[in-house]
Amino acid sequence: MNQNREHKHDCGNHLPHAHNGDPACTQEHSMHSHEDGCGCGHEHNHSHEDGCGCGHEHNHSHEDGCGCGHSHGEHQYAPACCPDCGNPPEACTCGLDHGNRRKIYLLENLGCANCAAKMEQRISELEGISGASITFATKQLRITAKHPERFLPQIQEICTSIEAEVRVVEPGDAGPGESEASPSQKKPLMLILTGAALFVIGMVLEHGFLLPAAVPAVLFLTAYLLLGGEILLTALKNMIKGQIFDENFLMSLATLGAVATGNFGEAVGVMLFYRIGEFFEEAAVEKSRSQIMDAVDLRPEVVNRISGDQIQVISAKESLPGDLLLVRPGDRIPLDGVVVEGESRIDTSPITGEPVPVKVTVESPVISGCMNTSGQLKIRVEKPLSESMVTKILDSVENAAASKPKIHRFITRFARIYTPIVVFLALATAIVPSLFTGNWNYWIYTALTFLVMSCPCALVLSVPLAFFSGIGAGSKKGILFKGGSAMEALKNVRAVVMDKTGTITQGNFILQQAVPAGTLTEEELLRICASCEQNSTHPIAVSIVTAGRERGLSLETPLSLEEIPGHGIKARLSVGEVLCGNRKLLERYQVPLEELPDNGTNRVFLALCGKFAGYLVISDTLKPDAKSAVRQLKQLNMVTAMLTGDTLDTARAVAAETGIDEVHAKLLPEDKLQRLNGIRANHGAVMFVGDGINDAPVLAGADVGAAMGSGADAAIEAADVVFMTSAMEAIPQSLSIARSTGQIAMQNVVFALTIKVAVMLLGLFGFASMWLAVFADTGVAMLCILNSVRILYQK
């Protein structure tokens, strides 16, 4: 799991630093926001509730026991986690040398998934390269070496030796894109149509007219050379280079064998069927690839820069922070920025999956990729294209595609032995039965059908494309999976464990009620409490002060103020001596306090001149979709649990309202990890959902860590799954997508193997022709592709 955590603080600053599995960060924060009873080990200005669970002063100096091991004066930056296996360098399991550099190339004209696997293996064997990974879905090659540029000639040679048309280029040097792929497909299409016409004419002449056999034979031979000439030539070149068991060689051997046994028409028909299948397979791959990339690549080509009274259309890459850009209604926000003029509503669904448009005015931040739906805006660029959200999301998806799940690695290894085994079976089928029956033509023909099926392309292609489709489907809903391995782990989750504040609740404490006792009015009670609380940054204190100011109350500065750790504040105001805090504070000063039922809310008690004066009721609000999300999780047979540092009664009240199964309250960060392990022992693999900020120990300890991101920079770098919107419905959605993806990948593997084995058995008993064998190869591959893309359209 990626344990590179980034902290997002209340002040809005993002301070990135790698945790590498350490518990909670103890960096000194001036505006650190704590949920009630967060238990982080930090001092706050004061405690409020008897069972707050933190017992800290709310003054923001960090205790020695914070436990993350980071220096709070000079923050120590740990080395980044391995991008492949997600582990810190000292625990890397993928064998990369972390002193090396990573380089990304594009493989233009890459058309064969099995060939990509061969390229990856041979490139990774080069001396000096610590790791190599080819992602067929994005055509990206990622290598890790101290000087990766030096290997470019060798890499190009390897790729060309396996697939002659492949060009290894820098991402910026790539061709014009898939939009110009159509002209390059016209030539093979014309050859297919011409070959098909000659084949049909040959079949008609062979069976319908009394002509010499040489006439249709010439037509068949001409059609065969048109359809298969390139394949024969490629097979010959590859043989010279030592590439024997590839698709070109096997198809050439099979069809030439048919010619040798006198089956001219069948040789042409099989080559025609193969070329048609190959054509549509390539088209299906490109279509699915473009569908997925269109969903996640929201980068603009150009922007409208305002220069005086002129509008200049410039490349998005040229726009710099500080530029003023014009965004018309119907345009996407091109770069991350701030509105400086205008008012509009922004459709954030391309980024967050949230369907409700958000109102923006002057000084409102806007995120690239969102759609401007109504008014014209002028925005000031805050981040260049390389750092804007659209690029971060694209990079995240491409990185996720490069992270290969276990089933993909298994299929790749299986493919290496599959072809030699089937070729050996074909050889045995041609020789062994013929020695006993003497029917060489029949058994050689059967063996040729085996050769046609021996290419494992359908197997190698089906799994990564399924996971890439799942990653694309998630990104359309504002869910970023950090790799196929994360999706694979997610589909095995049996329990969902959630933090309370910011995950189940909104995280915005609100004053619900002021309950005076004695002669005070509600306004007087609130004014006194707010006067005591106005220097605190704790969310509960902030909510009290905000409520007082919203009601127009005049707050006074205390003549004296003493903070009592774990209890609250003792202050002197114009009205006398004031105690403001939790129940224990009043008990400490022997203030008689009437018995009040604990209803699961946070209460701040007030005593004036030694007498109980009343209390304030503070509560956090549930997210609108919290109940429905928990209900959906239960429909997925998930055990739900909540871990919080808040009071037990408050936590139980939230759990009762949402339907959460287990409640664990008043927990410190290390306690949360212990409870998480207990839940795992009882129920199986666990997913922990938090804000990706204050829950580092639990996120690191969970089988899958998920962060409520709301599109923040910190969330992009944290956890295995990022929910760009804070909606809880994203949790069951992510589980459903992961399960569907795993099912589709397995369907593809089982379907491909079943068809191939079935056709082999039919061939042994004389019921299968080479035509059916071609379907078992290219036809099955195309069906697997279409099945993989299906997840993009599931609701």
JSON list of N, CA, C and O in Angstrom, two decimals, residues 7-9 24 32-35 38 40 42 669 672 691-697:
[
{"chain": "A", "resi": 7, "resn": "HIS", "atom": "N", "xyz": [-0.23, 15.80, 4.67]},
{"chain": "A", "resi": 7, "resn": "HIS", "atom": "CA", "xyz": [-1.15, 16.37, 5.64]},
{"chain": "A", "resi": 7, "resn": "HIS", "atom": "C", "xyz": [-1.82, 17.60, 5.08]},
{"chain": "A", "resi": 7, "resn": "HIS", "atom": "O", "xyz": [-1.18, 18.48, 4.54]},
{"chain": "A", "resi": 8, "resn": "LYS", "atom": "N", "xyz": [-3.11, 17.68, 5.26]},
{"chain": "A", "resi": 8, "resn": "LYS", "atom": "CA", "xyz": [-3.86, 18.88, 4.90]},
{"chain": "A", "resi": 8, "resn": "LYS", "atom": "C", "xyz": [-4.36, 19.50, 6.19]},
{"chain": "A", "resi": 8, "resn": "LYS", "atom": "O", "xyz": [-5.08, 18.87, 6.93]},
{"chain": "A", "resi": 9, "resn": "HIS", "atom": "N", "xyz": [-4.00, 20.75, 6.42]},
{"chain": "A", "resi": 9, "resn": "HIS", "atom": "CA", "xyz": [-4.35, 21.38, 7.70]},
{"chain": "A", "resi": 9, "resn": "HIS", "atom": "C", "xyz": [-5.46, 22.37, 7.50]},
{"chain": "A", "resi": 9, "resn": "HIS", "atom": "O", "xyz": [-5.80, 22.80, 6.41]},
{"chain": "A", "resi": 24, "resn": "ALA", "atom": "N", "xyz": [1.39, 8.82, 13.49]},
{"chain": "A", "resi": 24, "resn": "ALA", "atom": "CA", "xyz": [0.86, 10.13, 13.16]},
{"chain": "A", "resi": 24, "resn": "ALA", "atom": "C", "xyz": [1.98, 11.15, 13.14]},
{"chain": "A", "resi": 24, "resn": "ALA", "atom": "O", "xyz": [2.93, 11.07, 13.88]},
{"chain": "A", "resi": 32, "resn": "HIS", "atom": "N", "xyz": [-3.87, 23.60, 13.43]},
{"chain": "A", "resi": 32, "resn": "HIS", "atom": "CA", "xyz": [-4.26, 22.19, 13.32]},
{"chain": "A", "resi": 32, "resn": "HIS", "atom": "C", "xyz": [-5.70, 22.00, 13.77]},
{"chain": "A", "resi": 32, "resn": "HIS", "atom": "O", "xyz": [-6.10, 22.49, 14.80]},
{"chain": "A", "resi": 33, "resn": "SER", "atom": "N", "xyz": [-6.49, 21.31, 12.97]},
{"chain": "A", "resi": 33, "resn": "SER", "atom": "CA", "xyz": [-7.91, 21.11, 13.27]},
{"chain": "A", "resi": 33, "resn": "SER", "atom": "C", "xyz": [-8.13, 19.72, 13.84]},
{"chain": "A", "resi": 33, "resn": "SER", "atom": "O", "xyz": [-7.69, 18.74, 13.26]},
{"chain": "A", "resi": 34, "resn": "HIS", "atom": "N", "xyz": [-8.81, 19.63, 14.97]},
{"chain": "A", "resi": 34, "resn": "HIS", "atom": "CA", "xyz": [-9.02, 18.34, 15.63]},
{"chain": "A", "resi": 34, "resn": "HIS", "atom": "C", "xyz": [-10.49, 18.05, 15.76]},
{"chain": "A", "resi": 34, "resn": "HIS", "atom": "O", "xyz": [-11.28, 18.91, 16.13]},
{"chain": "A", "resi": 35, "resn": "GLU", "atom": "N", "xyz": [-10.85, 16.82, 15.47]},
{"chain": "A", "resi": 35, "resn": "GLU", "atom": "CA", "xyz": [-12.20, 16.42, 15.81]},
{"chain": "A", "resi": 35, "resn": "GLU", "atom": "C", "xyz": [-12.27, 16.27, 17.32]},
{"chain": "A", "resi": 35, "resn": "GLU", "atom": "O", "xyz": [-11.27, 16.09, 17.99]},
{"chain": "A", "resi": 38, "resn": "CYS", "atom": "N", "xyz": [-10.01, 13.73, 19.20]},
{"chain": "A", "resi": 38, "resn": "CYS", "atom": "CA", "xyz": [-9.29, 13.06, 18.12]},
{"chain": "A", "resi": 38, "resn": "CYS", "atom": "C", "xyz": [-8.20, 12.16, 18.66]},
{"chain": "A", "resi": 38, "resn": "CYS", "atom": "O", "xyz": [-7.77, 11.24, 17.99]},
{"chain": "A", "resi": 40, "resn": "CYS", "atom": "N", "xyz": [-5.01, 12.69, 19.16]},
{"chain": "A", "resi": 40, "resn": "CYS", "atom": "CA", "xyz": [-3.78, 12.69, 18.39]},
{"chain": "A", "resi": 40, "resn": "CYS", "atom": "C", "xyz": [-2.56, 12.93, 19.24]},
{"chain": "A", "resi": 40, "resn": "CYS", "atom": "O", "xyz": [-1.45, 12.86, 18.77]},
{"chain": "A", "resi": 42, "resn": "HIS", "atom": "N", "xyz": [-1.92, 15.85, 20.66]},
{"chain": "A", "resi": 42, "resn": "HIS", "atom": "CA", "xyz": [-1.54, 17.26, 20.57]},
{"chain": "A", "resi": 42, "resn": "HIS", "atom": "C", "xyz": [-2.28, 18.04, 21.64]},
{"chain": "A", "resi": 42, "resn": "HIS", "atom": "O", "xyz": [-3.39, 17.72, 22.01]},
{"chain": "A", "resi": 669, "resn": "PRO", "atom": "N", "xyz": [-4.63, 7.28, 18.21]},
{"chain": "A", "resi": 669, "resn": "PRO", "atom": "CA", "xyz": [-4.26, 6.69, 16.92]},
{"chain": "A", "resi": 669, "resn": "PRO", "atom": "C", "xyz": [-3.75, 5.26, 17.02]},
{"chain": "A", "resi": 669, "resn": "PRO", "atom": "O", "xyz": [-4.12, 4.40, 16.22]},
{"chain": "A", "resi": 672, "resn": "LYS", "atom": "N", "xyz": [-6.60, 2.91, 17.52]},
{"chain": "A", "resi": 672, "resn": "LYS", "atom": "CA", "xyz": [-7.36, 2.65, 16.31]},
{"chain": "A", "resi": 672, "resn": "LYS", "atom": "C", "xyz": [-6.75, 1.50, 15.52]},
{"chain": "A", "resi": 672, "resn": "LYS", "atom": "O", "xyz": [-7.45, 0.64, 15.00]},
{"chain": "A", "resi": 691, "resn": "ASP", "atom": "N", "xyz": [-9.72, 10.74, 6.36]},
{"chain": "A", "resi": 691, "resn": "ASP", "atom": "CA", "xyz": [-9.48, 11.94, 5.56]},
{"chain": "A", "resi": 691, "resn": "ASP", "atom": "C", "xyz": [-8.09, 11.95, 4.97]},
{"chain": "A", "resi": 691, "resn": "ASP", "atom": "O", "xyz": [-7.70, 12.90, 4.30]},
{"chain": "A", "resi": 692, "resn": "GLY", "atom": "N", "xyz": [-7.29, 10.90, 5.22]},
{"chain": "A", "resi": 692, "resn": "GLY", "atom": "CA", "xyz": [-5.96, 10.83, 4.65]},
{"chain": "A", "resi": 692, "resn": "GLY", "atom": "C", "xyz": [-4.98, 11.78, 5.30]},
{"chain": "A", "resi": 692, "resn": "GLY", "atom": "O", "xyz": [-3.90, 12.01, 4.79]},
{"chain": "A", "resi": 693, "resn": "ILE", "atom": "N", "xyz": [-5.36, 12.35, 6.45]},
{"chain": "A", "resi": 693, "resn": "ILE", "atom": "CA", "xyz": [-4.54, 13.38, 7.07]},
{"chain": "A", "resi": 693, "resn": "ILE", "atom": "C", "xyz": [-4.09, 12.95, 8.47]},
{"chain": "A", "resi": 693, "resn": "ILE", "atom": "O", "xyz": [-2.92, 12.81, 8.75]},
{"chain": "A", "resi": 694, "resn": "ASN", "atom": "N", "xyz": [-5.08, 12.72, 9.33]},
{"chain": "A", "resi": 694, "resn": "ASN", "atom": "CA", "xyz": [-4.76, 12.42, 10.73]},
{"chain": "A", "resi": 694, "resn": "ASN", "atom": "C", "xyz": [-4.83, 10.94, 11.06]},
{"chain": "A", "resi": 694, "resn": "ASN", "atom": "O", "xyz": [-4.73, 10.56, 12.22]},
{"chain": "A", "resi": 695, "resn": "ASP", "atom": "N", "xyz": [-5.03, 10.10, 10.06]},
{"chain": "A", "resi": 695, "resn": "ASP", "atom": "CA", "xyz": [-5.23, 8.68, 10.32]},
{"chain": "A", "resi": 695, "resn": "ASP", "atom": "C", "xyz": [-4.13, 7.83, 9.69]},
{"chain": "A", "resi": 695, "resn": "ASP", "atom": "O", "xyz": [-4.38, 6.71, 9.25]},
{"chain": "A", "resi": 696, "resn": "ALA", "atom": "N", "xyz": [-2.91, 8.35, 9.65]},
{"chain": "A", "resi": 696, "resn": "ALA", "atom": "CA", "xyz": [-1.82, 7.64, 8.97]},
{"chain": "A", "resi": 696, "resn": "ALA", "atom": "C", "xyz": [-1.59, 6.23, 9.50]},
{"chain": "A", "resi": 696, "resn": "ALA", "atom": "O", "xyz": [-1.42, 5.30, 8.69]},
{"chain": "A", "resi": 697, "resn": "PRO", "atom": "N", "xyz": [-1.60, 5.99, 10.83]},
{"chain": "A", "resi": 697, "resn": "PRO", "atom": "CA", "xyz": [-1.34, 4.62, 11.29]},
{"chain": "A", "resi": 697, "resn": "PRO", "atom": "C", "xyz": [-2.38, 3.62, 10.80]},
{"chain": "A", "resi": 697, "resn": "PRO", "atom": "O", "xyz": [-2.05, 2.51, 10.42]}
]
